[in-house]
């Protein structure tokens, strides 16, 4: 079957060639069909990620200083991890039901959910309170008075009564047993690791959640087409430097958490020396030797300072390297990261010289969080640079 040939007809002298009738004109394609769904979901994704970041930061602050001395916050503190997991669950459920989750985001959402669950489950307080709330109140035992006892009577021997049949546990009792088991396992892990390493793990988990959520928020701020186009102009050298800085700063955060948990900042409060020496003599005094990495105040304080010096040097190297970038936004991101790295180092020295007071300790923790986000943003812009128009370049 073929199409009927169009009959030749004579054209007028002034008739334009190539002009078709409305029925013969092709239908114009509609733009935005491919990324219409991701656009709607990306705003919801950004709001969801920002809410997770806010709850993770709140968890960080409450772990660093329980309740900040405020009675109301002390009551809220045990439920912050549960609120973080609930926010993740509601967001994931909403995007799954509406089928507006962009392609390729399934593993990202699942990874965030696992982190939120671990952070919520690492606090024994909610499970302990749940067990107390569901456990029945013990009945008060009333003992009879001695003078009111009747005289003893000899009774004939009777055969032993059979053992009573134990009724199966009710659902409420099963929940209480599960909560008690979870509390026992968490307390066992805390006792095995120690209070300071266990608190440091929670600190690192909260920082990791905030970092991943921030990275995903940056991804959701752009369309898939814009990300693919920007990735073609990525700068691998800057990406590698930013990645190294990001991982090294996370290690510095964990070491700083151990330093704070063990109170090493108040023990060695001089700088640049430590107790009047460049190398404290007790850095490897604990046995077995692996305990020094978790419990030795001298080794942890020395490692924290050495990592700080290395981070400052690498930040300056990245700053110099970023000046060759053709993207102004990328250069600005690395300038902000390097400047904040210097300010964080100065704040750390000031906190040390003042004996590690609470106010400066919280400021140092907040500065570490801001630096962490600045480094993540610098890495993101090195991998997905923002292309500026030639008209905007002066």
Tab-separated table of C-alpha atoms in Angstrom:
chain	number	residue	atom	x	y	z
A	1	UNK	CA	0.000	0.000	0.000
A	2	UNK	CA	1.458	3.312	-1.006
A	3	UNK	CA	0.452	6.906	-0.709
A	4	UNK	CA	-1.328	8.496	-3.615
A	5	UNK	CA	0.908	10.946	-5.467
A	6	UNK	CA	0.003	14.568	-5.149
A	7	UNK	CA	-1.493	15.878	-8.351
A	8	UNK	CA	0.611	18.512	-10.057
A	9	UNK	CA	-1.050	21.834	-10.263
A	10	UNK	CA	0.052	25.117	-11.675
A	11	UNK	CA	1.290	27.672	-9.114
A	12	UNK	CA	0.651	31.352	-9.220
A	13	UNK	CA	3.489	33.671	-10.126
A	14	UNK	CA	3.809	35.160	-6.622
A	15	UNK	CA	3.018	31.975	-4.663
A	16	UNK	CA	5.763	30.966	-2.207
A	17	UNK	CA	7.216	27.517	-2.664
A	18	UNK	CA	7.092	25.251	0.419
A	19	UNK	CA	3.931	26.715	1.962
A	20	UNK	CA	1.532	23.941	2.934
A	21	UNK	CA	-2.048	24.024	3.898
A	22	UNK	CA	-2.899	23.582	7.632
A	23	UNK	CA	-3.764	19.925	7.057
A	24	UNK	CA	-0.387	19.293	5.398
A	25	UNK	CA	1.708	21.135	8.036
A	26	UNK	CA	3.526	18.832	10.492
A	27	UNK	CA	2.558	18.922	14.148
A	28	UNK	CA	5.088	20.883	16.226
A	29	UNK	CA	6.606	18.744	19.034
A	30	UNK	CA	5.996	19.856	22.606
A	31	UNK	CA	9.100	20.503	24.675
A	32	UNK	CA	9.691	19.373	28.232
A	33	UNK	CA	8.041	15.974	27.823
A	34	UNK	CA	11.048	14.014	29.080
A	35	UNK	CA	11.837	15.931	32.249
A	36	UNK	CA	8.332	17.064	33.156
A	37	UNK	CA	7.988	14.519	35.966
A	38	UNK	CA	11.489	15.044	37.406
A	39	UNK	CA	10.856	18.820	37.584
A	40	UNK	CA	7.857	18.366	39.835
A	41	UNK	CA	9.624	15.782	41.991
A	42	UNK	CA	12.835	17.771	42.343
A	43	UNK	CA	11.244	20.523	44.408
A	44	UNK	CA	9.797	17.929	46.748
A	45	UNK	CA	13.167	16.174	46.882
A	46	UNK	CA	14.934	19.404	47.826
A	47	UNK	CA	12.453	20.131	50.615
A	48	UNK	CA	12.777	16.553	51.862
A	49	UNK	CA	16.588	16.683	51.887
A	50	UNK	CA	16.625	20.043	53.680
A	51	UNK	CA	14.335	18.668	56.392
A	52	UNK	CA	16.667	15.707	56.888
A	53	UNK	CA	19.662	18.059	57.153
A	54	UNK	CA	17.895	20.185	59.788
A	55	UNK	CA	17.009	17.128	61.895
A	56	UNK	CA	20.535	15.705	61.579
A	57	UNK	CA	22.021	19.032	62.712
A	58	UNK	CA	19.609	19.098	65.654
A	59	UNK	CA	20.716	15.589	66.574
A	60	UNK	CA	24.352	16.747	66.431
A	61	UNK	CA	23.723	19.635	68.783
A	62	UNK	CA	21.742	17.584	71.278
A	63	UNK	CA	24.403	14.860	71.324
A	64	UNK	CA	27.169	17.413	71.865
A	65	UNK	CA	25.354	19.167	74.722
A	66	UNK	CA	22.327	17.236	75.983
A	67	UNK	CA	19.389	19.595	75.847
A	68	UNK	CA	21.633	22.692	75.906
A	69	UNK	CA	20.607	22.978	79.557
A	70	UNK	CA	16.929	23.466	78.574
A	71	UNK	CA	14.450	21.112	80.224
A	72	UNK	CA	12.094	21.040	77.221
A	73	UNK	CA	14.876	20.003	74.844
A	74	UNK	CA	16.020	17.308	77.246
A	75	UNK	CA	12.548	15.771	76.931
A	76	UNK	CA	12.694	15.974	73.119
A	77	UNK	CA	16.235	14.635	72.763
A	78	UNK	CA	15.446	10.874	72.941
A	79	UNK	CA	12.982	11.224	70.053
A	80	UNK	CA	15.148	13.232	67.647
A	81	UNK	CA	16.525	10.116	65.949
A	82	UNK	CA	13.026	8.690	65.615
A	83	UNK	CA	11.831	11.977	64.121
A	84	UNK	CA	14.670	11.810	61.585
A	85	UNK	CA	13.711	8.283	60.564
A	86	UNK	CA	10.013	9.237	60.451
A	87	UNK	CA	10.793	12.203	58.162
A	88	UNK	CA	12.697	9.881	55.836
A	89	UNK	CA	9.887	7.293	55.858
A	90	UNK	CA	7.171	9.848	55.109
A	91	UNK	CA	9.163	11.383	52.252
A	92	UNK	CA	10.019	8.015	50.724
A	93	UNK	CA	6.425	6.829	51.031
A	94	UNK	CA	5.042	10.003	49.469
A	95	UNK	CA	7.375	9.854	46.468
A	96	UNK	CA	6.783	6.122	46.009
A	97	UNK	CA	2.983	6.425	46.116
A	98	UNK	CA	2.924	9.395	43.756
A	99	UNK	CA	5.480	7.689	41.473
A	100	UNK	CA	7.472	10.897	41.209
A	101	UNK	CA	10.842	9.558	42.332
A	102	UNK	CA	13.354	10.283	39.540
A	103	UNK	CA	15.054	7.305	37.883
A	104	UNK	CA	18.216	6.171	39.640
A	105	UNK	CA	17.265	7.556	43.046
A	106	UNK	CA	16.153	4.281	44.592
A	107	UNK	CA	19.548	3.296	46.040
A	108	UNK	CA	20.159	6.831	47.261
A	109	UNK	CA	16.898	6.894	49.169
A	110	UNK	CA	17.509	3.404	50.578
A	111	UNK	CA	20.996	4.375	51.767
A	112	UNK	CA	19.647	7.448	53.542
A	113	UNK	CA	16.972	5.325	55.180
A	114	UNK	CA	19.549	2.844	56.475
A	115	UNK	CA	21.596	5.672	57.971
A	116	UNK	CA	18.543	7.216	59.628
A	117	UNK	CA	17.560	3.828	61.059
A	118	UNK	CA	21.044	3.220	62.486
A	119	UNK	CA	21.132	6.660	64.074
A	120	UNK	CA	17.686	6.183	65.601
A	121	UNK	CA	18.460	2.657	66.828
A	122	UNK	CA	21.784	3.659	68.424
A	123	UNK	CA	19.988	5.586	71.188
A	124	UNK	CA	18.603	3.249	73.887
A	125	UNK	CA	16.409	5.926	75.505
A	126	UNK	CA	13.322	5.596	73.205
A	127	UNK	CA	13.241	1.803	73.515
A	128	UNK	CA	13.724	1.991	77.267
A	129	UNK	CA	10.845	4.439	77.633
A	130	UNK	CA	8.666	2.272	75.378
A	131	UNK	CA	9.381	-0.755	77.551
A	132	UNK	CA	8.502	1.146	80.719
A	133	UNK	CA	5.285	2.488	79.207
A	134	UNK	CA	4.043	-0.941	78.085
A	135	UNK	CA	5.188	-2.938	81.109
A	136	UNK	CA	2.370	-3.541	83.630
A	137	UNK	CA	2.805	-1.951	87.025
A	138	UNK	CA	3.882	-4.496	89.659
A	139	UNK	CA	1.177	-5.332	92.172
A	140	UNK	CA	1.867	-4.239	95.712
A	141	UNK	CA	2.498	-7.243	97.965
A	142	UNK	CA	0.758	-6.985	101.351
A	143	UNK	CA	2.193	-9.170	104.118
A	144	UNK	CA	-0.115	-10.227	106.961
A	145	UNK	CA	0.611	-9.125	110.487
A	146	UNK	CA	2.281	-11.700	112.760
A	147	UNK	CA	-0.324	-11.454	115.497
A	148	UNK	CA	-3.209	-12.040	113.100
A	149	UNK	CA	-1.949	-15.428	111.869
A	150	UNK	CA	-4.209	-18.398	112.743
A	151	UNK	CA	-2.725	-21.370	114.608
A	152	UNK	CA	-0.930	-23.885	112.433
A	153	UNK	CA	-2.800	-27.071	111.609
A	154	UNK	CA	-1.360	-30.325	110.418
A	155	UNK	CA	-2.796	-31.229	107.043
A	156	UNK	CA	-2.732	-34.684	105.454
A	157	UNK	CA	-0.201	-35.224	102.732
A	158	UNK	CA	-1.551	-34.427	99.269
A	159	UNK	CA	-0.102	-35.346	95.896
A	160	UNK	CA	1.863	-32.559	94.130
A	161	UNK	CA	-0.203	-30.387	91.861
A	162	UNK	CA	0.772	-30.308	88.184
A	163	UNK	CA	2.707	-27.336	86.894
A	164	UNK	CA	0.487	-24.545	85.641
A	165	UNK	CA	0.185	-24.075	81.907
A	166	UNK	CA	2.077	-20.963	80.808
A	167	UNK	CA	-0.031	-18.808	78.541
A	168	UNK	CA	1.630	-17.502	75.357
A	169	UNK	CA	2.834	-13.892	75.595
A	170	UNK	CA	0.481	-11.207	74.464
A	171	UNK	CA	1.445	-8.784	71.668
A	172	UNK	CA	2.141	-6.133	74.296
A	173	UNK	CA	4.518	-8.465	76.124
A	174	UNK	CA	6.267	-9.319	72.861
A	175	UNK	CA	6.878	-5.622	72.172
A	176	UNK	CA	8.270	-5.184	75.686
A	177	UNK	CA	10.596	-8.167	75.220
A	178	UNK	CA	11.828	-6.839	71.855
A	179	UNK	CA	12.431	-3.360	73.319
A	180	UNK	CA	14.363	-4.815	76.251
A	181	UNK	CA	16.468	-6.891	73.855
A	182	UNK	CA	17.312	-3.824	71.730
A	183	UNK	CA	18.250	-1.807	74.836
A	184	UNK	CA	20.468	-4.632	76.088
A	185	UNK	CA	22.283	-4.911	72.738
A	186	UNK	CA	22.870	-1.142	72.489
A	187	UNK	CA	24.196	-0.973	76.051
A	188	UNK	CA	26.430	-3.943	75.340
A	189	UNK	CA	27.879	-2.251	72.253
A	190	UNK	CA	28.390	0.962	74.203
A	191	UNK	CA	30.192	-0.923	76.977
A	192	UNK	CA	32.375	-2.832	74.504
A	193	UNK	CA	33.436	0.211	72.495
A	194	UNK	CA	33.472	2.724	75.305
A	195	UNK	CA	31.422	5.869	75.800
A	196	UNK	CA	33.658	8.175	73.730
A	197	UNK	CA	34.006	5.918	70.629
A	198	UNK	CA	30.281	5.121	70.678
A	199	UNK	CA	29.380	8.838	70.829
A	200	UNK	CA	31.893	9.489	68.016
A	201	UNK	CA	30.198	6.894	65.827
A	202	UNK	CA	26.870	8.658	66.313
A	203	UNK	CA	28.557	11.972	65.519
A	204	UNK	CA	30.078	10.618	62.323
A	205	UNK	CA	26.790	9.026	61.275
A	206	UNK	CA	24.917	12.319	61.723
A	207	UNK	CA	27.591	14.183	59.720
A	208	UNK	CA	27.448	11.572	56.955
A	209	UNK	CA	23.657	11.848	56.752
A	210	UNK	CA	23.829	15.634	56.532
A	211	UNK	CA	26.517	15.401	53.837
A	212	UNK	CA	24.672	12.899	51.660
A	213	UNK	CA	21.406	14.816	52.006
A	214	UNK	CA	23.190	18.047	51.012
A	215	UNK	CA	24.741	16.368	47.954
A	216	UNK	CA	21.344	15.013	46.888
A	217	UNK	CA	19.779	18.449	47.415
A	218	UNK	CA	22.381	19.928	45.058
A	219	UNK	CA	21.581	17.231	42.513
A	220	UNK	CA	17.846	17.868	42.814
A	221	UNK	CA	18.383	21.586	42.219
A	222	UNK	CA	19.229	20.885	38.558
A	223	UNK	CA	17.529	18.940	35.823
A	224	UNK	CA	18.976	15.740	34.421
A	225	UNK	CA	19.774	17.472	31.150
A	226	UNK	CA	21.672	20.235	32.949
A	227	UNK	CA	23.655	17.707	34.981
A	228	UNK	CA	24.623	15.705	31.892
A	229	UNK	CA	25.686	18.863	30.088
A	230	UNK	CA	27.684	20.126	33.083
A	231	UNK	CA	29.450	16.815	33.632
A	232	UNK	CA	31.040	17.085	30.197
A	233	UNK	CA	32.934	20.140	31.467
A	234	UNK	CA	34.027	18.606	34.793
A	235	UNK	CA	37.543	19.271	36.069
A	236	UNK	CA	38.987	15.946	37.279
A	237	UNK	CA	41.963	17.528	39.062
A	238	UNK	CA	39.754	19.723	41.214
A	239	UNK	CA	37.344	16.860	41.822
A	240	UNK	CA	40.214	14.723	43.143
A	241	UNK	CA	41.482	17.492	45.439
A	242	UNK	CA	38.010	18.203	46.783
A	243	UNK	CA	37.384	14.493	47.334
A	244	UNK	CA	40.611	14.138	49.298
A	245	UNK	CA	39.789	17.187	51.404
A	246	UNK	CA	36.290	15.920	52.060
A	247	UNK	CA	37.417	12.471	53.236
A	248	UNK	CA	40.292	13.868	55.286
A	249	UNK	CA	38.003	16.370	56.977
A	250	UNK	CA	35.616	13.546	57.895
A	251	UNK	CA	38.511	11.653	59.481
A	252	UNK	CA	39.470	14.840	61.316
A	253	UNK	CA	35.905	15.081	62.572
A	254	UNK	CA	36.030	11.563	64.026
A	255	UNK	CA	39.360	12.226	65.733
A	256	UNK	CA	37.993	15.500	67.092
A	257	UNK	CA	34.992	13.653	68.491
A	258	UNK	CA	37.300	11.285	70.364
A	259	UNK	CA	39.369	14.219	71.633
A	260	UNK	CA	36.244	15.905	72.991
A	261	UNK	CA	34.812	12.700	74.444
A	262	UNK	CA	38.028	11.914	76.336
A	263	UNK	CA	38.582	15.498	77.474
A	264	UNK	CA	42.012	15.678	75.832
A	265	UNK	CA	41.516	19.337	74.942
A	266	UNK	CA	41.632	20.298	78.614
A	267	UNK	CA	44.700	18.117	79.294
A	268	UNK	CA	46.967	19.631	76.629
A	269	UNK	CA	45.952	23.296	76.542
A	270	UNK	CA	49.179	24.788	75.154
A	271	UNK	CA	50.083	25.412	71.524
A	272	UNK	CA	52.094	24.696	69.369
A	273	UNK	CA	53.719	22.441	71.999
A	274	UNK	CA	51.948	19.708	73.947
A	275	UNK	CA	52.855	19.761	77.615
A	276	UNK	CA	55.998	21.699	76.735
A	277	UNK	CA	57.111	19.091	74.153
A	278	UNK	CA	56.694	18.637	70.436
A	279	UNK	CA	56.008	14.917	70.879
A	280	UNK	CA	54.328	13.852	74.122
A	281	UNK	CA	56.050	10.783	75.604
A	282	UNK	CA	52.863	8.798	76.388
A	283	UNK	CA	51.429	8.496	72.890
A	284	UNK	CA	51.738	4.668	72.819
A	285	UNK	CA	51.548	3.854	76.519
A	286	UNK	CA	48.357	1.740	76.506
A	287	UNK	CA	48.319	-2.005	75.959
A	288	UNK	CA	47.267	-3.618	73.691
A	289	UNK	CA	48.589	-1.019	71.304
A	290	UNK	CA	45.344	-0.598	69.326
A	291	UNK	CA	43.707	0.969	72.396
A	292	UNK	CA	45.851	4.068	71.897
A	293	UNK	CA	43.905	4.945	68.751
A	294	UNK	CA	40.673	5.119	70.761
A	295	UNK	CA	41.644	5.993	74.318
A	296	UNK	CA	45.070	7.675	74.434
A	297	UNK	CA	44.577	11.398	75.024
A	298	UNK	CA	48.097	12.335	73.926
A	299	UNK	CA	47.994	10.397	70.643
A	300	UNK	CA	44.510	11.641	69.730
A	301	UNK	CA	45.361	15.272	70.482
A	302	UNK	CA	48.582	15.030	68.440
A	303	UNK	CA	46.743	13.355	65.541
A	304	UNK	CA	44.043	16.029	65.614
A	305	UNK	CA	46.648	18.790	65.326
A	306	UNK	CA	48.622	17.026	62.592
A	307	UNK	CA	45.488	16.426	60.520
A	308	UNK	CA	44.554	20.095	60.957
A	309	UNK	CA	47.904	21.243	59.580
A	310	UNK	CA	47.597	18.847	56.636
A	311	UNK	CA	44.074	20.037	55.872
A	312	UNK	CA	45.149	23.685	55.814
A	313	UNK	CA	48.006	22.900	53.406
A	314	UNK	CA	45.769	20.872	51.077
A	315	UNK	CA	43.102	23.587	51.157
A	316	UNK	CA	45.675	26.170	50.031
A	317	UNK	CA	46.852	23.824	47.263
A	318	UNK	CA	43.258	23.363	46.100
A	319	UNK	CA	42.728	27.129	46.215
A	320	UNK	CA	45.764	27.740	43.992
A	321	UNK	CA	44.731	24.973	41.635
A	322	UNK	CA	41.179	26.307	41.407
A	323	UNK	CA	42.377	29.676	40.102
A	324	UNK	CA	42.912	28.007	36.713
A	325	UNK	CA	39.264	27.051	36.452
A	326	UNK	CA	37.263	28.809	33.749
A	327	UNK	CA	34.113	28.720	35.903
A	328	UNK	CA	33.754	31.639	38.298
A	329	UNK	CA	31.298	29.825	40.581
A	330	UNK	CA	33.758	26.959	41.043
A	331	UNK	CA	36.572	29.345	41.911
A	332	UNK	CA	34.369	31.090	44.476
A	333	UNK	CA	33.409	27.775	46.060
A	334	UNK	CA	37.038	26.814	46.624
A	335	UNK	CA	37.837	30.290	48.005
A	336	UNK	CA	35.024	29.928	50.555
A	337	UNK	CA	36.210	26.450	51.535
A	338	UNK	CA	39.840	27.559	51.968
A	339	UNK	CA	38.942	30.676	53.974
A	340	UNK	CA	36.622	28.724	56.238
A	341	UNK	CA	39.326	26.081	56.705
A	342	UNK	CA	41.695	28.766	58.011
A	343	UNK	CA	39.015	30.204	60.299
A	344	UNK	CA	38.224	26.744	61.650
A	345	UNK	CA	41.902	26.123	62.387
A	346	UNK	CA	42.196	29.450	64.225
A	347	UNK	CA	39.035	28.706	66.194
A	348	UNK	CA	40.442	25.314	67.167
A	349	UNK	CA	43.612	26.907	68.531
A	350	UNK	CA	41.606	29.519	70.454
A	351	UNK	CA	39.379	26.804	71.925
A	352	UNK	CA	42.475	24.869	72.994
A	353	UNK	CA	44.197	27.832	74.618
A	354	UNK	CA	41.060	28.650	76.646
A	355	UNK	CA	40.814	25.147	78.093
A	356	UNK	CA	38.071	23.796	75.819
A	357	UNK	CA	35.037	25.668	77.251
A	358	UNK	CA	31.519	24.671	76.258
A	359	UNK	CA	30.703	27.763	74.156
A	360	UNK	CA	33.882	27.539	72.073
A	361	UNK	CA	33.472	23.772	71.750
A	362	UNK	CA	29.998	24.195	70.261
A	363	UNK	CA	31.263	26.954	67.947
A	364	UNK	CA	34.065	24.653	66.787
A	365	UNK	CA	31.533	21.875	66.105
A	366	UNK	CA	29.309	24.253	64.151
A	367	UNK	CA	32.298	25.476	62.158
A	368	UNK	CA	33.193	21.882	61.317
A	369	UNK	CA	29.678	21.327	59.969
A	370	UNK	CA	29.807	24.459	57.805
A	371	UNK	CA	33.251	23.493	56.501
A	372	UNK	CA	31.958	20.000	55.687
A	373	UNK	CA	29.138	21.466	53.593
A	374	UNK	CA	31.466	23.957	51.877
A	375	UNK	CA	33.802	21.140	50.832
A	376	UNK	CA	30.900	19.087	49.498
A	377	UNK	CA	29.662	22.077	47.492
A	378	UNK	CA	33.145	22.704	46.083
A	379	UNK	CA	33.407	19.086	44.988
A	380	UNK	CA	29.937	19.230	43.436
A	381	UNK	CA	30.752	22.366	41.428
A	382	UNK	CA	34.039	20.870	40.267
A	383	UNK	CA	32.154	17.839	38.984
A	384	UNK	CA	29.059	19.688	37.734
A	385	UNK	CA	30.251	23.251	36.995
A	386	UNK	CA	27.818	26.042	36.309
A	387	UNK	CA	28.417	27.386	32.821
A	388	UNK	CA	28.113	31.168	32.637
A	389	UNK	CA	27.138	33.089	29.558
A	390	UNK	CA	29.824	35.028	27.696
A	391	UNK	CA	27.744	38.194	28.152
A	392	UNK	CA	28.189	37.912	31.938
A	393	UNK	CA	31.981	37.878	31.698
A	394	UNK	CA	33.521	41.318	31.977
